[in-house]
């Protein structure tokens, strides 16, 4: 909820991080689960600016947050988001992709998307619109685990998408 999100952001700031977040809502499909809810953390020593939230008025629970990070004069847009596993590339997920494309100027700005995509990396090849190609983006999966989904079928549903210009700078991707 919003109060918990504010508390986590406050704790993160006390420990030397800037934090942006959007609260989750209880799941209608699961007694214990949530939908949405994303937080992004960056070190305070970096030059960080929150991204304009007006640009992504999305229906439903917190699904997208982001920050612009500037390191040694280089700009990187960092997004954290939550995708709905029921609609793959339609509905709210299509809106998320559209907002990311808009904020990155169709991939002309460097970006990194950290997400619970709720579908496997192979799903991108089934997407009729070449979103990854249009934004000159690639996927990166965690190397320290063989799955990130702990219920049902064990699959990797949490991974990164980044500009192909940024990919060589990412040495490793870890999942916790």
Short mmCIF file of N, CA and C in Angstrom, two decimals:
data_model
loop_
_atom_site.label_atom_id
_atom_site.label_comp_id
_atom_site.label_asym_id
_atom_site.label_seq_id
_atom_site.Cartn_x
_atom_site.Cartn_y
_atom_site.Cartn_z
N UNK A 1 0.83 -1.19 0.00
CA UNK A 1 0.00 0.00 0.00
C UNK A 1 0.88 1.25 0.00
N UNK A 2 0.26 2.38 -0.13
CA UNK A 2 1.00 3.65 -0.24
C UNK A 2 1.83 3.93 1.01
N UNK A 3 1.29 3.63 2.19
CA UNK A 3 2.02 3.89 3.43
C UNK A 3 3.30 3.05 3.51
N UNK A 4 3.19 1.78 3.16
CA UNK A 4 4.37 0.90 3.17
C UNK A 4 5.41 1.37 2.15
N UNK A 5 4.95 1.81 1.01
CA UNK A 5 5.85 2.29 -0.03
C UNK A 5 6.60 3.53 0.46
N UNK A 6 5.89 4.46 1.10
CA UNK A 6 6.53 5.65 1.66
C UNK A 6 7.57 5.27 2.71
N UNK A 7 7.26 4.29 3.56
CA UNK A 7 8.19 3.85 4.61
C UNK A 7 9.45 3.24 4.01
N UNK A 8 9.31 2.40 2.99
CA UNK A 8 10.48 1.80 2.34
C UNK A 8 11.33 2.88 1.69
N UNK A 9 10.70 3.84 1.04
CA UNK A 9 11.45 4.93 0.42
C UNK A 9 12.21 5.73 1.48
N UNK A 10 11.57 5.98 2.63
CA UNK A 10 12.21 6.71 3.73
C UNK A 10 13.42 5.93 4.26
N UNK A 11 13.26 4.62 4.47
CA UNK A 11 14.37 3.78 4.95
C UNK A 11 15.52 3.77 3.95
N UNK A 12 15.21 3.66 2.68
CA UNK A 12 16.24 3.64 1.64
C UNK A 12 17.03 4.94 1.64
N UNK A 13 16.34 6.05 1.77
CA UNK A 13 17.02 7.35 1.79
C UNK A 13 17.93 7.47 3.01
N UNK A 14 17.49 6.91 4.14
CA UNK A 14 18.31 6.94 5.36
C UNK A 14 19.60 6.12 5.18
N UNK A 15 19.59 5.17 4.26
CA UNK A 15 20.76 4.32 4.03
C UNK A 15 21.58 4.73 2.81
N UNK A 16 21.31 5.93 2.29
CA UNK A 16 22.14 6.46 1.21
C UNK A 16 21.64 6.20 -0.19
N UNK A 17 20.36 5.94 -0.34
CA UNK A 17 19.79 5.69 -1.67
C UNK A 17 18.68 6.68 -1.95
N UNK A 18 18.50 6.99 -3.23
CA UNK A 18 17.30 7.68 -3.69
C UNK A 18 16.33 6.59 -4.09
N UNK A 19 15.07 6.75 -3.80
CA UNK A 19 14.09 5.72 -4.11
C UNK A 19 12.84 6.33 -4.72
N UNK A 20 12.35 5.68 -5.74
CA UNK A 20 11.08 6.03 -6.36
C UNK A 20 10.22 4.78 -6.33
N UNK A 21 8.94 4.94 -6.12
CA UNK A 21 8.11 3.75 -6.05
C UNK A 21 6.66 3.99 -6.36
N UNK A 22 5.98 2.89 -6.61
CA UNK A 22 4.54 2.89 -6.83
C UNK A 22 3.98 1.67 -6.11
N UNK A 23 2.95 1.86 -5.32
CA UNK A 23 2.44 0.81 -4.44
C UNK A 23 1.72 -0.31 -5.19
N UNK A 24 1.77 -1.50 -4.60
CA UNK A 24 1.05 -2.67 -5.12
C UNK A 24 -0.37 -2.68 -4.59
N UNK A 25 -1.20 -3.52 -5.20
CA UNK A 25 -2.56 -3.76 -4.72
C UNK A 25 -2.73 -5.26 -4.56
N UNK A 26 -3.59 -5.69 -3.64
CA UNK A 26 -3.83 -7.13 -3.48
C UNK A 26 -4.35 -7.75 -4.77
N UNK A 27 -3.93 -8.96 -5.02
CA UNK A 27 -4.34 -9.67 -6.23
C UNK A 27 -5.78 -10.16 -6.10
N UNK A 28 -6.51 -10.04 -7.19
CA UNK A 28 -7.86 -10.59 -7.24
C UNK A 28 -7.82 -12.09 -7.52
N UNK A 29 -6.68 -12.59 -8.01
CA UNK A 29 -6.55 -13.99 -8.39
C UNK A 29 -5.89 -14.86 -7.34
N UNK A 30 -5.26 -14.23 -6.35
CA UNK A 30 -4.51 -14.99 -5.36
C UNK A 30 -4.76 -14.43 -3.97
N UNK A 31 -4.96 -15.30 -3.01
CA UNK A 31 -5.20 -14.89 -1.64
C UNK A 31 -3.98 -14.20 -1.05
N UNK A 32 -2.78 -14.57 -1.50
CA UNK A 32 -1.56 -14.07 -0.90
C UNK A 32 -0.78 -13.10 -1.78
N UNK A 33 -1.09 -13.04 -3.05
CA UNK A 33 -0.26 -12.27 -3.97
C UNK A 33 -0.68 -10.81 -4.11
N UNK A 34 0.15 -10.09 -4.85
CA UNK A 34 -0.10 -8.69 -5.17
C UNK A 34 0.04 -8.51 -6.68
N UNK A 35 -0.51 -7.41 -7.15
CA UNK A 35 -0.30 -6.98 -8.53
C UNK A 35 0.38 -5.63 -8.48
N UNK A 36 1.36 -5.49 -9.32
CA UNK A 36 2.07 -4.23 -9.37
C UNK A 36 2.98 -4.08 -8.17
N UNK A 37 3.34 -2.85 -7.94
CA UNK A 37 4.25 -2.54 -6.85
C UNK A 37 5.68 -2.60 -7.33
N UNK A 38 6.27 -1.45 -7.55
CA UNK A 38 7.65 -1.40 -8.02
C UNK A 38 8.41 -0.32 -7.26
N UNK A 39 9.68 -0.57 -7.03
CA UNK A 39 10.57 0.39 -6.40
C UNK A 39 11.88 0.41 -7.16
N UNK A 40 12.46 1.57 -7.30
CA UNK A 40 13.79 1.67 -7.89
C UNK A 40 14.69 2.41 -6.92
N UNK A 41 15.91 1.91 -6.76
CA UNK A 41 16.88 2.49 -5.84
C UNK A 41 18.14 2.86 -6.60
N UNK A 42 18.68 4.02 -6.32
CA UNK A 42 19.96 4.42 -6.89
C UNK A 42 20.78 5.09 -5.79
N UNK A 43 22.08 5.00 -5.89
CA UNK A 43 22.96 5.59 -4.88
C UNK A 43 22.84 7.11 -4.91
N UNK A 44 22.83 7.70 -3.72
CA UNK A 44 22.71 9.16 -3.63
C UNK A 44 23.88 9.89 -4.26
N UNK A 45 25.04 9.24 -4.33
CA UNK A 45 26.21 9.92 -4.89
C UNK A 45 26.08 10.10 -6.40
N UNK A 46 25.16 9.42 -7.05
CA UNK A 46 24.92 9.61 -8.47
C UNK A 46 23.98 10.79 -8.64
N UNK A 47 24.05 11.40 -9.78
CA UNK A 47 23.11 12.48 -10.08
C UNK A 47 21.82 11.81 -10.58
N UNK A 48 20.75 11.97 -9.80
CA UNK A 48 19.51 11.26 -10.07
C UNK A 48 18.35 12.24 -10.13
N UNK A 49 17.47 12.03 -11.10
CA UNK A 49 16.25 12.83 -11.22
C UNK A 49 15.09 11.88 -11.47
N UNK A 50 13.95 12.07 -10.76
CA UNK A 50 12.79 11.24 -11.08
C UNK A 50 12.28 11.60 -12.46
N UNK A 51 11.73 10.62 -13.15
CA UNK A 51 11.16 10.87 -14.47
C UNK A 51 9.77 11.46 -14.32
N UNK A 52 9.34 12.20 -15.30
CA UNK A 52 8.04 12.87 -15.29
C UNK A 52 6.91 11.85 -15.25
N UNK A 53 6.23 11.75 -14.12
CA UNK A 53 5.15 10.77 -13.97
C UNK A 53 3.91 11.12 -14.79
N UNK A 54 3.77 12.35 -15.19
CA UNK A 54 2.62 12.74 -16.02
C UNK A 54 2.63 11.94 -17.32
N UNK A 55 3.81 11.57 -17.75
CA UNK A 55 3.96 10.86 -19.02
C UNK A 55 3.41 9.45 -18.96
N UNK A 56 3.15 8.90 -17.76
CA UNK A 56 2.68 7.52 -17.71
C UNK A 56 1.50 7.33 -16.77
N UNK A 57 0.42 7.99 -17.07
CA UNK A 57 -0.82 7.76 -16.34
C UNK A 57 -1.36 6.40 -16.74
N UNK A 58 -1.15 5.42 -15.89
CA UNK A 58 -1.58 4.05 -16.20
C UNK A 58 -2.69 3.65 -15.24
N UNK A 59 -3.65 2.89 -15.75
CA UNK A 59 -4.71 2.38 -14.89
C UNK A 59 -4.17 1.21 -14.07
N UNK A 60 -4.77 1.00 -12.93
CA UNK A 60 -4.40 -0.16 -12.12
C UNK A 60 -3.31 0.15 -11.12
N UNK A 61 -2.81 -0.89 -10.46
CA UNK A 61 -1.81 -0.72 -9.41
C UNK A 61 -0.48 -0.23 -9.96
N UNK A 62 0.41 0.16 -9.04
CA UNK A 62 1.72 0.66 -9.44
C UNK A 62 2.44 -0.31 -10.33
N UNK A 63 2.71 0.09 -11.54
CA UNK A 63 3.33 -0.80 -12.52
C UNK A 63 4.62 -0.25 -13.10
N UNK A 64 4.88 1.03 -12.95
CA UNK A 64 6.05 1.62 -13.60
C UNK A 64 6.58 2.77 -12.77
N UNK A 65 7.87 2.77 -12.58
CA UNK A 65 8.55 3.90 -11.96
C UNK A 65 9.91 4.02 -12.63
N UNK A 66 10.51 5.17 -12.51
CA UNK A 66 11.79 5.32 -13.16
C UNK A 66 12.55 6.53 -12.69
N UNK A 67 13.84 6.51 -13.02
CA UNK A 67 14.73 7.60 -12.67
C UNK A 67 15.70 7.83 -13.81
N UNK A 68 16.13 9.06 -13.95
CA UNK A 68 17.19 9.39 -14.88
C UNK A 68 18.46 9.48 -14.06
N UNK A 69 19.44 8.66 -14.40
CA UNK A 69 20.71 8.63 -13.70
C UNK A 69 21.78 9.17 -14.62
N UNK A 70 22.61 10.08 -14.10
CA UNK A 70 23.71 10.62 -14.87
C UNK A 70 25.01 10.25 -14.16
N UNK A 71 25.86 9.51 -14.85
CA UNK A 71 27.14 9.07 -14.30
C UNK A 71 28.23 9.51 -15.27
N UNK A 72 29.16 10.29 -14.77
CA UNK A 72 30.26 10.80 -15.61
C UNK A 72 29.73 11.43 -16.90
N UNK A 73 28.64 12.16 -16.80
CA UNK A 73 28.07 12.86 -17.95
C UNK A 73 27.20 12.02 -18.86
N UNK A 74 27.14 10.71 -18.61
CA UNK A 74 26.31 9.83 -19.45
C UNK A 74 24.95 9.64 -18.78
N UNK A 75 23.91 9.77 -19.57
CA UNK A 75 22.53 9.64 -19.07
C UNK A 75 22.01 8.23 -19.29
N UNK A 76 21.32 7.70 -18.28
CA UNK A 76 20.68 6.39 -18.36
C UNK A 76 19.31 6.49 -17.72
N UNK A 77 18.28 6.09 -18.45
CA UNK A 77 16.93 6.02 -17.89
C UNK A 77 16.76 4.62 -17.31
N UNK A 78 16.41 4.55 -16.03
CA UNK A 78 16.25 3.27 -15.35
C UNK A 78 14.79 3.12 -14.97
N UNK A 79 14.16 2.07 -15.50
CA UNK A 79 12.75 1.80 -15.22
C UNK A 79 12.62 0.52 -14.41
N UNK A 80 11.66 0.50 -13.51
CA UNK A 80 11.26 -0.73 -12.84
C UNK A 80 9.78 -0.89 -13.14
N UNK A 81 9.38 -2.08 -13.55
CA UNK A 81 7.97 -2.25 -13.88
C UNK A 81 7.48 -3.67 -13.63
N UNK A 82 6.17 -3.76 -13.62
CA UNK A 82 5.47 -5.01 -13.37
C UNK A 82 4.50 -5.24 -14.52
N UNK A 83 4.65 -6.37 -15.20
CA UNK A 83 3.77 -6.71 -16.31
C UNK A 83 2.71 -7.70 -15.86
N UNK A 84 1.55 -7.62 -16.47
CA UNK A 84 0.45 -8.53 -16.18
C UNK A 84 0.66 -9.81 -16.98
N UNK A 85 0.75 -10.94 -16.28
CA UNK A 85 0.99 -12.22 -16.94
C UNK A 85 -0.18 -12.72 -17.76
N UNK A 86 -1.35 -12.16 -17.56
CA UNK A 86 -2.54 -12.62 -18.27
C UNK A 86 -2.63 -12.07 -19.70
N UNK A 87 -2.05 -10.89 -19.94
CA UNK A 87 -2.30 -10.27 -21.26
C UNK A 87 -1.06 -10.18 -22.14
N UNK A 88 0.05 -10.79 -21.77
CA UNK A 88 1.28 -10.82 -22.58
C UNK A 88 1.58 -9.45 -23.19
N UNK A 89 1.27 -9.24 -24.48
CA UNK A 89 1.61 -7.99 -25.14
C UNK A 89 0.39 -7.12 -25.43
N UNK A 90 -0.71 -7.38 -24.78
CA UNK A 90 -1.89 -6.57 -24.97
C UNK A 90 -2.19 -5.78 -23.71
N UNK A 91 -3.30 -5.07 -23.71
CA UNK A 91 -3.78 -4.37 -22.53
C UNK A 91 -2.75 -3.47 -21.88
N UNK A 92 -2.65 -3.56 -20.55
CA UNK A 92 -1.77 -2.69 -19.77
C UNK A 92 -0.31 -2.89 -20.16
N UNK A 93 0.08 -4.10 -20.56
CA UNK A 93 1.46 -4.34 -20.96
C UNK A 93 1.83 -3.53 -22.21
N UNK A 94 0.90 -3.44 -23.13
CA UNK A 94 1.12 -2.63 -24.34
C UNK A 94 1.30 -1.16 -23.95
N UNK A 95 0.51 -0.70 -22.98
CA UNK A 95 0.65 0.67 -22.48
C UNK A 95 2.03 0.89 -21.86
N UNK A 96 2.50 -0.08 -21.05
CA UNK A 96 3.83 0.03 -20.44
C UNK A 96 4.91 0.16 -21.52
N UNK A 97 4.84 -0.71 -22.51
CA UNK A 97 5.83 -0.67 -23.59
C UNK A 97 5.77 0.66 -24.33
N UNK A 98 4.57 1.17 -24.54
CA UNK A 98 4.40 2.46 -25.20
C UNK A 98 5.01 3.60 -24.40
N UNK A 99 4.81 3.58 -23.08
CA UNK A 99 5.38 4.62 -22.23
C UNK A 99 6.91 4.56 -22.22
N UNK A 100 7.46 3.36 -22.17
CA UNK A 100 8.91 3.22 -22.19
C UNK A 100 9.46 3.71 -23.53
N UNK A 101 8.79 3.35 -24.62
CA UNK A 101 9.22 3.82 -25.94
C UNK A 101 9.18 5.35 -26.00
N UNK A 102 8.12 5.94 -25.47
CA UNK A 102 7.98 7.40 -25.46
C UNK A 102 9.09 8.05 -24.65
N UNK A 103 9.32 7.57 -23.42
CA UNK A 103 10.32 8.18 -22.54
C UNK A 103 11.74 8.03 -23.08
N UNK A 104 11.99 6.96 -23.83
CA UNK A 104 13.33 6.73 -24.37
C UNK A 104 13.48 7.29 -25.78
N UNK A 105 12.44 7.96 -26.24
CA UNK A 105 12.43 8.48 -27.63
C UNK A 105 12.70 7.35 -28.62
N UNK A 106 11.95 6.28 -28.44
CA UNK A 106 12.07 5.09 -29.29
C UNK A 106 13.49 4.52 -29.29
N UNK A 107 14.08 4.52 -28.10
CA UNK A 107 15.39 3.91 -27.94
C UNK A 107 16.58 4.81 -28.21
N UNK A 108 16.32 6.07 -28.55
CA UNK A 108 17.45 6.98 -28.81
C UNK A 108 18.15 7.39 -27.51
N UNK A 109 17.45 7.30 -26.37
CA UNK A 109 18.07 7.56 -25.07
C UNK A 109 18.44 6.20 -24.46
N UNK A 110 19.59 6.12 -23.81
CA UNK A 110 20.01 4.88 -23.17
C UNK A 110 19.04 4.52 -22.06
N UNK A 111 18.72 3.21 -21.95
CA UNK A 111 17.76 2.80 -20.93
C UNK A 111 18.03 1.39 -20.44
N UNK A 112 17.45 1.13 -19.27
CA UNK A 112 17.51 -0.17 -18.63
C UNK A 112 16.14 -0.40 -18.00
N UNK A 113 15.52 -1.53 -18.33
CA UNK A 113 14.22 -1.89 -17.77
C UNK A 113 14.42 -3.13 -16.90
N UNK A 114 14.16 -3.00 -15.61
CA UNK A 114 14.23 -4.13 -14.68
C UNK A 114 12.78 -4.49 -14.38
N UNK A 115 12.38 -5.72 -14.66
CA UNK A 115 10.95 -5.99 -14.54
C UNK A 115 10.63 -7.42 -14.16
N UNK A 116 9.46 -7.55 -13.56
CA UNK A 116 8.78 -8.83 -13.43
C UNK A 116 7.87 -8.87 -14.66
N UNK A 117 8.38 -9.45 -15.74
CA UNK A 117 7.64 -9.44 -16.99
C UNK A 117 6.48 -10.43 -16.98
N UNK A 118 6.56 -11.44 -16.13
CA UNK A 118 5.52 -12.46 -16.04
C UNK A 118 5.34 -13.25 -17.33
N UNK A 119 6.35 -13.22 -18.18
CA UNK A 119 6.43 -14.13 -19.33
C UNK A 119 7.91 -14.32 -19.64
N UNK A 120 8.21 -15.43 -20.26
CA UNK A 120 9.61 -15.78 -20.50
C UNK A 120 10.22 -14.95 -21.63
N UNK A 121 11.53 -14.87 -21.64
CA UNK A 121 12.25 -14.11 -22.67
C UNK A 121 11.85 -14.57 -24.06
N UNK A 122 11.65 -15.86 -24.24
CA UNK A 122 11.26 -16.40 -25.56
C UNK A 122 9.95 -15.78 -26.06
N UNK A 123 9.13 -15.26 -25.16
CA UNK A 123 7.86 -14.64 -25.54
C UNK A 123 8.03 -13.44 -26.45
N UNK A 124 9.18 -12.77 -26.38
CA UNK A 124 9.41 -11.60 -27.23
C UNK A 124 9.42 -11.98 -28.70
N UNK A 125 9.84 -13.17 -29.03
CA UNK A 125 9.85 -13.58 -30.44
C UNK A 125 8.43 -13.83 -30.96
N UNK A 126 7.47 -13.99 -30.04
CA UNK A 126 6.07 -14.21 -30.44
C UNK A 126 5.30 -12.90 -30.55
N UNK A 127 5.91 -11.80 -30.15
CA UNK A 127 5.29 -10.48 -30.19
C UNK A 127 5.25 -10.03 -31.64
N UNK A 128 4.07 -9.71 -32.16
CA UNK A 128 3.94 -9.35 -33.58
C UNK A 128 4.59 -8.01 -33.90
N UNK A 129 4.77 -7.15 -32.90
CA UNK A 129 5.42 -5.86 -33.12
C UNK A 129 6.88 -5.97 -32.70
N UNK A 130 7.83 -5.58 -33.52
CA UNK A 130 9.25 -5.74 -33.20
C UNK A 130 9.75 -4.68 -32.21
N UNK A 131 9.20 -4.67 -31.00
CA UNK A 131 9.51 -3.65 -29.99
C UNK A 131 11.00 -3.62 -29.66
N UNK A 132 11.58 -4.77 -29.39
CA UNK A 132 13.01 -4.82 -29.04
C UNK A 132 13.85 -4.25 -30.18
N UNK A 133 13.56 -4.64 -31.41
CA UNK A 133 14.32 -4.17 -32.55
C UNK A 133 14.13 -2.67 -32.76
N UNK A 134 12.90 -2.21 -32.62
CA UNK A 134 12.61 -0.79 -32.83
C UNK A 134 13.37 0.10 -31.84
N UNK A 135 13.53 -0.39 -30.61
CA UNK A 135 14.24 0.39 -29.60
C UNK A 135 15.72 0.01 -29.51
N UNK A 136 16.20 -0.82 -30.42
CA UNK A 136 17.59 -1.29 -30.40
C UNK A 136 17.92 -1.82 -29.00
N UNK A 137 17.09 -2.77 -28.55
CA UNK A 137 17.21 -3.29 -27.19
C UNK A 137 17.48 -4.79 -27.20
N UNK A 138 18.04 -5.25 -26.09
CA UNK A 138 18.33 -6.67 -25.91
C UNK A 138 17.88 -7.10 -24.52
N UNK A 139 17.70 -8.40 -24.35
CA UNK A 139 17.33 -8.94 -23.04
C UNK A 139 18.58 -9.48 -22.35
N UNK A 140 18.57 -9.44 -21.04
CA UNK A 140 19.64 -10.02 -20.22
C UNK A 140 18.97 -10.76 -19.07
N UNK A 141 19.31 -12.02 -18.88
CA UNK A 141 18.69 -12.84 -17.83
C UNK A 141 19.68 -13.04 -16.67
N UNK A 142 19.16 -13.29 -15.48
CA UNK A 142 20.04 -13.57 -14.34
C UNK A 142 20.89 -14.80 -14.61
N UNK A 143 22.13 -14.75 -14.16
CA UNK A 143 23.05 -15.87 -14.37
C UNK A 143 23.23 -16.72 -13.11
N UNK A 144 22.70 -16.26 -11.98
CA UNK A 144 22.92 -16.98 -10.73
C UNK A 144 21.78 -17.92 -10.36
N UNK A 145 20.71 -17.96 -11.14
CA UNK A 145 19.57 -18.84 -10.86
C UNK A 145 19.07 -19.46 -12.16
N UNK A 146 18.38 -20.59 -12.04
CA UNK A 146 17.80 -21.18 -13.25
C UNK A 146 16.31 -20.88 -13.37
N UNK A 147 15.73 -20.23 -12.35
CA UNK A 147 14.34 -19.79 -12.42
C UNK A 147 14.11 -18.65 -11.42
N UNK A 148 13.16 -17.78 -11.73
CA UNK A 148 12.78 -16.71 -10.81
C UNK A 148 11.34 -16.86 -10.35
N UNK A 149 10.59 -17.74 -10.98
CA UNK A 149 9.21 -18.02 -10.59
C UNK A 149 9.22 -19.20 -9.64
N UNK A 150 8.71 -18.98 -8.44
CA UNK A 150 8.75 -20.02 -7.42
C UNK A 150 7.42 -20.76 -7.25
N UNK A 151 6.41 -20.36 -8.01
CA UNK A 151 5.13 -21.07 -7.94
C UNK A 151 4.79 -21.60 -9.33
N UNK A 152 4.20 -22.76 -9.36
CA UNK A 152 3.87 -23.37 -10.65
C UNK A 152 5.12 -23.82 -11.36
N UNK A 153 5.11 -23.68 -12.68
CA UNK A 153 6.24 -24.07 -13.50
C UNK A 153 7.44 -23.15 -13.21
N UNK A 154 8.61 -23.74 -12.99
CA UNK A 154 9.80 -22.96 -12.70
C UNK A 154 10.35 -22.36 -13.99
N UNK A 155 10.30 -21.02 -14.07
CA UNK A 155 10.71 -20.30 -15.27
C UNK A 155 11.43 -19.01 -14.87
N UNK A 156 12.12 -18.41 -15.81
CA UNK A 156 12.71 -17.09 -15.60
C UNK A 156 11.73 -16.05 -16.13
N UNK A 157 11.11 -15.31 -15.20
CA UNK A 157 10.13 -14.29 -15.56
C UNK A 157 10.62 -12.88 -15.22
N UNK A 158 11.72 -12.79 -14.47
CA UNK A 158 12.28 -11.52 -14.04
C UNK A 158 13.64 -11.36 -14.72
N UNK A 159 13.79 -10.33 -15.51
CA UNK A 159 15.02 -10.13 -16.26
C UNK A 159 15.11 -8.66 -16.67
N UNK A 160 16.13 -8.33 -17.44
CA UNK A 160 16.37 -6.96 -17.87
C UNK A 160 16.18 -6.82 -19.37
N UNK A 161 15.82 -5.62 -19.77
CA UNK A 161 15.89 -5.21 -21.16
C UNK A 161 16.68 -3.91 -21.15
N UNK A 162 17.62 -3.78 -22.05
CA UNK A 162 18.43 -2.56 -22.08
C UNK A 162 18.78 -2.19 -23.51
N UNK A 163 19.18 -0.94 -23.66
CA UNK A 163 19.69 -0.48 -24.96
C UNK A 163 20.87 -1.35 -25.35
N UNK A 164 20.99 -1.64 -26.62
CA UNK A 164 22.13 -2.45 -27.04
C UNK A 164 23.45 -1.72 -26.79
N UNK A 165 23.41 -0.39 -26.65
CA UNK A 165 24.62 0.38 -26.32
C UNK A 165 25.01 0.19 -24.85
N UNK A 166 24.04 -0.13 -24.01
CA UNK A 166 24.29 -0.31 -22.58
C UNK A 166 24.69 -1.75 -22.26
N UNK A 167 24.22 -2.69 -23.03
CA UNK A 167 24.44 -4.12 -22.75
C UNK A 167 25.90 -4.48 -22.49
N UNK A 168 26.86 -3.99 -23.26
CA UNK A 168 28.26 -4.37 -23.01
C UNK A 168 28.78 -3.89 -21.64
N UNK A 169 28.10 -2.93 -21.04
CA UNK A 169 28.53 -2.40 -19.73
C UNK A 169 28.00 -3.24 -18.57
N UNK A 170 27.08 -4.15 -18.85
CA UNK A 170 26.49 -4.99 -17.80
C UNK A 170 27.27 -6.29 -17.74
N UNK A 171 28.05 -6.43 -16.68
CA UNK A 171 28.87 -7.63 -16.55
C UNK A 171 28.06 -8.85 -16.14
N UNK A 172 27.16 -8.67 -15.16
CA UNK A 172 26.38 -9.79 -14.63
C UNK A 172 24.99 -9.30 -14.24
N UNK A 173 24.03 -10.20 -14.31
CA UNK A 173 22.67 -9.93 -13.85
C UNK A 173 22.37 -10.98 -12.78
N UNK A 174 22.00 -10.52 -11.60
CA UNK A 174 21.69 -11.43 -10.50
C UNK A 174 20.23 -11.29 -10.09
N UNK A 175 19.63 -12.39 -9.68
CA UNK A 175 18.28 -12.38 -9.11
C UNK A 175 18.37 -12.78 -7.66
N UNK A 176 17.54 -12.17 -6.85
CA UNK A 176 17.55 -12.45 -5.42
C UNK A 176 16.31 -13.21 -5.04
#
